[in-house]
């Protein structure tokens, strides 16, 4: 297969396993490019990309911008981080701006689930969802799977536990879709109040005992508690959360095998993982960041080649 089955990247749930394989093969090539002395290719000189960030972001925004620049695209940036963005108004404004700027591709982060789908229906541009509320974050899940594949050889049959705030995490949902599609076994682990009731319908199992989950898995993906998406308390205190669901070196050393530790960032050191774990050889957190650029280059390149046709 040489092209994606989709014209937009709105969520992992719209992709096929072949799409993921194609993205990874393309990312392998771009990973080689970004390790060259001249880290740039002229592929997208005729493409204009708008990065629209209606929600805070550091690494995702920088990673997309770097990926776009390494493909030689023209890039414009718009950030309006605000929790009071009203969906209808702002997105209609966005649509009109995009139409008049004649951009080919839009990378958008937005607090409302479904914002990317909405935009894709109203704008004649290719849309990449860079996180829509607590819904999906497809490029994060792709770079996570790519990093597991790089470390362990393949995803098929691997056991992955996603730990933490599953309820509010778009990283969790996109990872579940991506890992299941590629044949991994997936568990989620966290306080019962932060695990949605429907989760088992997605083909994952629930484990509330972190030690048991870690003994079972090959990979633990540690998520940040999304305090900004909570209006009430879901657990008694941060200290108690850390005692039950935080990973520290002592806990890892007590397992009879070495597991891979992942984190999408930003890390709350001392809450979901301690510094000695985050900085240990077992953690592939910085590989995830590096792979993020190659994977995003691949997604942008493959979607752009569909525009050009
Ligand atoms: C994640 C996000 O924004 O959803 N971060 C990221 O994209 N690297 C996870 C988080 O904020 O905890």
Short mmCIF file of C-alpha atoms and ligand atoms in Angstrom, two decimals:
data_model
loop_
_atom_site.label_atom_id
_atom_site.label_comp_id
_atom_site.label_asym_id
_atom_site.label_seq_id
_atom_site.Cartn_x
_atom_site.Cartn_y
_atom_site.Cartn_z
CA UNK A 1 0.00 0.00 0.00
CA UNK A 2 1.40 3.40 -0.92
CA UNK A 3 -1.27 5.78 0.31
CA UNK A 4 -3.41 6.30 3.39
CA UNK A 5 -7.07 5.26 3.37
CA UNK A 6 -8.03 8.65 4.86
CA UNK A 7 -7.68 12.31 3.79
CA UNK A 8 -7.48 13.61 7.37
CA UNK A 9 -6.00 12.29 10.61
CA UNK A 10 -8.92 12.85 12.98
CA UNK A 11 -8.47 9.83 15.24
CA UNK A 12 -6.91 6.39 15.35
CA UNK A 13 -10.40 4.94 15.14
CA UNK A 14 -10.56 5.94 11.46
CA UNK A 15 -7.27 4.19 10.53
CA UNK A 16 -6.57 0.65 9.36
CA UNK A 17 -3.60 -1.47 10.40
CA UNK A 18 -2.18 -0.94 6.89
CA UNK A 19 -2.35 2.84 7.42
CA UNK A 20 -0.32 2.48 10.62
CA UNK A 21 2.25 0.27 8.89
CA UNK A 22 2.60 2.77 6.06
CA UNK A 23 3.06 5.64 8.55
CA UNK A 24 5.75 3.66 10.38
CA UNK A 25 7.64 2.71 7.19
CA UNK A 26 7.58 6.35 6.12
CA UNK A 27 8.67 7.45 9.61
CA UNK A 28 11.65 5.05 9.44
CA UNK A 29 12.82 6.95 6.38
CA UNK A 30 12.32 10.37 8.00
CA UNK A 31 14.08 9.24 11.17
CA UNK A 32 17.12 8.59 9.02
CA UNK A 33 16.73 12.06 7.44
CA UNK A 34 16.61 13.90 10.78
CA UNK A 35 19.81 12.19 11.89
CA UNK A 36 21.70 13.50 8.83
CA UNK A 37 23.85 16.65 9.04
CA UNK A 38 21.28 18.39 6.79
CA UNK A 39 18.03 17.45 8.49
CA UNK A 40 15.71 18.76 5.80
CA UNK A 41 14.02 17.52 2.63
CA UNK A 42 12.32 19.71 0.00
CA UNK A 43 9.21 17.48 -0.28
CA UNK A 44 6.53 19.99 0.79
CA UNK A 45 7.83 23.27 -0.65
CA UNK A 46 4.43 23.95 -2.23
CA UNK A 47 2.34 23.21 0.89
CA UNK A 48 1.11 25.73 3.50
CA UNK A 49 0.25 24.44 6.96
CA UNK A 50 -1.59 26.30 9.74
CA UNK A 51 -1.01 25.19 13.33
CA UNK A 52 -4.07 26.24 15.33
CA UNK A 53 -3.69 25.66 19.06
CA UNK A 54 -6.71 26.56 21.16
CA UNK A 55 -5.32 24.68 24.16
CA UNK A 56 -1.91 24.76 25.87
CA UNK A 57 0.83 22.69 24.33
CA UNK A 58 4.60 22.67 24.37
CA UNK A 59 6.01 19.48 22.93
CA UNK A 60 3.20 18.67 20.50
CA UNK A 61 3.26 22.18 19.00
CA UNK A 62 7.04 22.27 18.72
CA UNK A 63 7.14 18.74 17.34
CA UNK A 64 4.61 19.53 14.60
CA UNK A 65 6.36 22.78 13.72
CA UNK A 66 9.73 21.06 13.47
CA UNK A 67 8.24 18.24 11.37
CA UNK A 68 6.67 20.78 8.98
CA UNK A 69 9.89 22.80 8.67
CA UNK A 70 11.97 19.68 8.04
CA UNK A 71 9.65 18.93 5.13
CA UNK A 72 10.13 22.54 3.85
CA UNK A 73 6.44 23.48 4.19
CA UNK A 74 5.35 27.09 4.75
CA UNK A 75 4.07 27.34 8.32
CA UNK A 76 1.77 29.76 10.14
CA UNK A 77 1.02 29.52 13.84
CA UNK A 78 -1.98 30.58 15.85
CA UNK A 79 -2.30 29.97 19.59
CA UNK A 80 -5.29 30.99 21.65
CA UNK A 81 -5.00 28.95 24.81
CA UNK A 82 -8.16 29.64 26.72
CA UNK A 83 -10.54 27.44 28.58
CA UNK A 84 -13.52 29.62 27.66
CA UNK A 85 -13.41 28.99 23.92
CA UNK A 86 -17.00 28.63 22.76
CA UNK A 87 -17.11 25.84 20.23
CA UNK A 88 -19.50 27.15 17.57
CA UNK A 89 -18.27 30.71 17.42
CA UNK A 90 -14.59 30.04 17.47
CA UNK A 91 -14.61 27.23 14.98
CA UNK A 92 -16.72 29.13 12.49
CA UNK A 93 -14.28 32.02 12.81
CA UNK A 94 -11.47 29.58 12.32
CA UNK A 95 -13.10 28.16 9.21
CA UNK A 96 -13.42 31.60 7.64
CA UNK A 97 -9.85 32.50 8.44
CA UNK A 98 -8.56 29.30 6.96
CA UNK A 99 -10.58 29.68 3.81
CA UNK A 100 -9.23 33.16 3.19
CA UNK A 101 -5.61 32.19 3.92
CA UNK A 102 -5.66 29.35 1.38
CA UNK A 103 -3.88 26.86 3.59
CA UNK A 104 -3.56 23.25 2.48
CA UNK A 105 -3.38 21.59 5.87
CA UNK A 106 -4.48 22.43 9.40
CA UNK A 107 -3.02 20.96 12.58
CA UNK A 108 -5.47 21.71 15.36
CA UNK A 109 -5.60 21.24 19.13
CA UNK A 110 -8.93 22.16 20.65
CA UNK A 111 -10.63 21.63 24.03
CA UNK A 112 -13.83 20.27 22.47
CA UNK A 113 -14.10 16.63 21.43
CA UNK A 114 -15.03 16.38 17.76
CA UNK A 115 -13.59 19.79 16.83
CA UNK A 116 -11.37 18.23 14.12
CA UNK A 117 -14.26 16.30 12.58
CA UNK A 118 -16.31 19.52 12.52
CA UNK A 119 -13.51 21.42 10.80
CA UNK A 120 -12.95 18.69 8.23
CA UNK A 121 -16.58 19.01 7.14
CA UNK A 122 -16.40 22.76 6.59
CA UNK A 123 -12.93 23.44 5.26
CA UNK A 124 -11.31 22.34 2.06
CA UNK A 125 -8.01 21.45 3.75
CA UNK A 126 -6.50 18.33 5.22
CA UNK A 127 -7.01 18.27 9.02
CA UNK A 128 -4.72 16.71 11.62
CA UNK A 129 -6.12 16.39 15.13
CA UNK A 130 -3.40 17.36 17.62
CA UNK A 131 -5.71 16.59 20.58
CA UNK A 132 -9.44 17.29 20.90
CA UNK A 133 -10.38 17.59 24.57
CA UNK A 134 -10.45 14.22 26.34
CA UNK A 135 -11.19 12.43 23.05
CA UNK A 136 -8.25 11.52 20.75
CA UNK A 137 -4.60 12.43 20.24
CA UNK A 138 -3.72 10.25 17.25
CA UNK A 139 -0.14 11.37 16.56
CA UNK A 140 0.77 10.75 20.22
CA UNK A 141 -0.55 7.18 19.99
CA UNK A 142 1.31 6.65 16.71
CA UNK A 143 4.61 7.85 18.15
CA UNK A 144 4.01 5.72 21.26
CA UNK A 145 3.44 2.56 19.18
CA UNK A 146 6.38 3.44 16.95
CA UNK A 147 8.60 3.74 20.04
CA UNK A 148 7.41 0.38 21.43
CA UNK A 149 8.04 -1.25 18.03
CA UNK A 150 11.54 0.28 17.95
CA UNK A 151 12.34 -0.96 21.46
CA UNK A 152 10.68 -4.41 21.41
CA UNK A 153 10.65 -5.26 17.69
CA UNK A 154 6.89 -5.50 17.26
CA UNK A 155 3.56 -4.63 18.89
CA UNK A 156 1.73 -7.88 18.14
CA UNK A 157 1.36 -9.94 21.35
CA UNK A 158 3.02 -7.34 23.60
CA UNK A 159 1.41 -6.55 26.95
CA UNK A 160 0.90 -2.85 27.61
CA UNK A 161 -0.58 -1.27 30.73
CA UNK A 162 -1.79 2.32 30.61
CA UNK A 163 -1.68 3.78 34.13
CA UNK A 164 -3.46 6.79 35.57
CA UNK A 165 -6.26 9.11 34.56
CA UNK A 166 -7.91 7.03 31.83
CA UNK A 167 -11.18 8.96 32.10
CA UNK A 168 -9.83 12.33 30.99
CA UNK A 169 -6.99 11.18 28.77
CA UNK A 170 -7.06 11.43 24.99
CA UNK A 171 -3.65 9.72 25.02
CA UNK A 172 -5.25 6.68 26.69
CA UNK A 173 -8.10 6.37 24.20
CA UNK A 174 -5.93 6.79 21.10
CA UNK A 175 -3.35 4.37 22.52
CA UNK A 176 -6.02 1.76 23.21
CA UNK A 177 -7.29 1.98 19.60
CA UNK A 178 -3.76 1.87 18.14
CA UNK A 179 -2.46 -0.97 20.31
CA UNK A 180 -5.54 -3.15 19.83
CA UNK A 181 -5.43 -2.61 16.07
CA UNK A 182 -1.85 -3.90 16.05
CA UNK A 183 -2.59 -6.96 18.18
CA UNK A 184 -1.28 -5.91 21.61
CA UNK A 185 -2.90 -6.94 24.88
CA UNK A 186 -3.95 -3.85 26.80
CA UNK A 187 -4.76 -3.26 30.47
CA UNK A 188 -5.70 -0.02 32.14
CA UNK A 189 -4.81 0.69 35.77
CA UNK A 190 -5.83 3.58 37.99
CA UNK A 191 -8.28 4.69 40.65
CA UNK A 192 -11.75 3.24 39.91
CA UNK A 193 -13.12 6.79 39.70
CA UNK A 194 -10.75 7.55 36.80
CA UNK A 195 -11.62 4.46 34.73
CA UNK A 196 -14.68 4.88 32.49
CA UNK A 197 -17.36 2.21 32.85
CA UNK A 198 -17.44 1.45 29.10
CA UNK A 199 -13.70 0.76 28.89
CA UNK A 200 -13.93 -3.06 28.71
CA UNK A 201 -16.06 -2.71 25.57
CA UNK A 202 -12.89 -1.50 23.86
CA UNK A 203 -11.29 -4.90 24.48
CA UNK A 204 -9.09 -3.92 27.42
CA UNK A 205 -9.06 -5.28 30.95
CA UNK A 206 -9.00 -3.31 34.19
CA UNK A 207 -6.53 -3.82 37.05
CA UNK A 208 -6.65 -1.61 40.10
CA UNK A 209 -3.52 -3.10 41.72
CA UNK A 210 -0.47 -1.41 40.17
CA UNK A 211 2.04 -4.07 41.32
CA UNK A 212 -0.02 -6.82 39.66
CA UNK A 213 -0.31 -4.75 36.47
CA UNK A 214 3.44 -4.14 36.35
CA UNK A 215 4.21 -7.83 36.95
CA UNK A 216 1.98 -8.66 33.95
CA UNK A 217 3.20 -6.10 31.42
CA UNK A 218 6.09 -5.56 28.99
CA UNK A 219 5.42 -1.81 28.80
CA UNK A 220 3.89 0.67 31.26
CA UNK A 221 2.64 3.96 29.83
CA UNK A 222 2.34 6.39 32.74
CA UNK A 223 -0.18 9.19 32.29
CA UNK A 224 -0.46 12.54 33.99
CA UNK A 225 -3.52 13.25 36.11
CA UNK A 226 -5.46 15.78 34.01
CA UNK A 227 -6.32 18.18 36.83
CA UNK A 228 -7.37 20.84 34.34
CA UNK A 229 -10.23 18.60 33.15
CA UNK A 230 -11.59 17.94 36.66
CA UNK A 231 -14.23 19.97 38.37
CA UNK A 232 -14.39 17.65 41.39
CA UNK A 233 -11.86 15.50 43.26
CA UNK A 234 -11.53 11.96 41.95
CA UNK A 235 -9.15 10.73 44.67
CA UNK A 236 -8.42 11.77 48.27
CA UNK A 237 -5.03 13.47 47.76
CA UNK A 238 -2.05 13.56 45.42
CA UNK A 239 -0.02 11.79 48.12
CA UNK A 240 -2.45 8.91 48.21
CA UNK A 241 -2.57 8.74 44.40
CA UNK A 242 1.22 8.49 44.29
CA UNK A 243 1.28 5.78 46.96
CA UNK A 244 -1.11 3.61 44.98
CA UNK A 245 -0.44 4.48 41.35
CA UNK A 246 3.00 6.09 41.24
CA UNK A 247 5.99 4.14 39.93
CA UNK A 248 9.27 4.38 41.82
CA UNK A 249 12.60 2.60 41.46
CA UNK A 250 11.99 0.32 44.44
CA UNK A 251 8.77 -0.95 42.88
CA UNK A 252 10.45 -1.53 39.50
CA UNK A 253 13.40 -3.31 41.11
CA UNK A 254 11.02 -5.62 42.96
CA UNK A 255 9.70 -7.02 39.64
CA UNK A 256 11.57 -10.05 38.31
CA UNK A 257 11.97 -8.52 34.83
CA UNK A 258 12.80 -5.20 33.19
CA UNK A 259 9.77 -3.40 31.78
CA UNK A 260 9.75 -0.40 29.44
CA UNK A 261 8.51 2.87 30.96
CA UNK A 262 6.78 5.47 28.79
CA UNK A 263 5.24 8.88 29.43
CA UNK A 264 3.72 11.32 26.91
CA UNK A 265 4.83 14.35 28.95
CA UNK A 266 4.55 16.73 30.60
CA UNK A 267 5.76 14.69 33.59
CA UNK A 268 4.74 15.53 37.13
CA UNK A 269 7.93 14.24 38.71
CA UNK A 270 7.22 12.57 42.03
CA UNK A 271 3.51 12.07 41.25
CA UNK A 272 3.03 9.43 38.52
CA UNK A 273 6.75 8.57 38.33
CA UNK A 274 9.76 9.48 40.42
CA UNK A 275 12.77 11.26 38.87
CA UNK A 276 15.02 8.21 39.17
CA UNK A 277 12.52 6.23 37.06
CA UNK A 278 12.00 9.03 34.52
CA UNK A 279 15.76 9.34 34.03
CA UNK A 280 16.52 5.60 34.11
CA UNK A 281 17.60 3.38 31.19
CA UNK A 282 14.21 1.67 31.32
CA UNK A 283 12.42 4.90 30.39
CA UNK A 284 12.08 5.71 26.67
CA UNK A 285 10.48 9.11 27.27
CA UNK A 286 13.04 11.09 25.26
CA UNK A 287 12.97 8.50 22.44
CA UNK A 288 9.23 9.13 22.28
CA UNK A 289 9.91 12.86 21.82
CA UNK A 290 12.50 12.21 19.11
CA UNK A 291 10.27 9.71 17.30
CA UNK A 292 7.41 12.22 17.49
CA UNK A 293 9.07 14.42 14.87
CA UNK A 294 9.67 11.53 12.43
CA UNK A 295 6.14 10.13 12.89
CA UNK A 296 4.56 13.58 12.39
CA UNK A 297 6.70 14.13 9.28
CA UNK A 298 5.35 10.83 7.97
CA UNK A 299 1.70 11.73 8.67
CA UNK A 300 2.04 15.19 7.12
CA UNK A 301 3.91 13.85 4.08
CA UNK A 302 1.38 11.08 3.42
CA UNK A 303 -1.64 13.39 3.81
CA UNK A 304 0.00 16.05 1.63
CA UNK A 305 0.60 13.54 -1.15
CA UNK A 306 -3.16 12.97 -1.24
CA UNK A 307 -3.82 16.72 -1.61
CA UNK A 308 -1.40 16.99 -4.52
CA UNK A 309 -3.19 14.29 -6.56
C1 LIG B 1 -0.62 15.01 26.40
C2 LIG B 1 -1.80 15.83 25.96
O1 LIG B 1 -1.71 17.05 25.78
O2 LIG B 1 -2.84 15.21 25.79
N1 LIG B 1 0.60 15.65 26.21
C3 LIG B 1 1.15 15.66 24.97
O3 LIG B 1 0.52 15.85 23.97
N2 LIG B 1 2.46 15.42 24.92
C4 LIG B 1 -0.75 14.45 27.74
C5 LIG B 1 -0.92 15.37 28.92
O4 LIG B 1 -1.16 16.56 28.78
O5 LIG B 1 -0.83 14.85 30.04
#
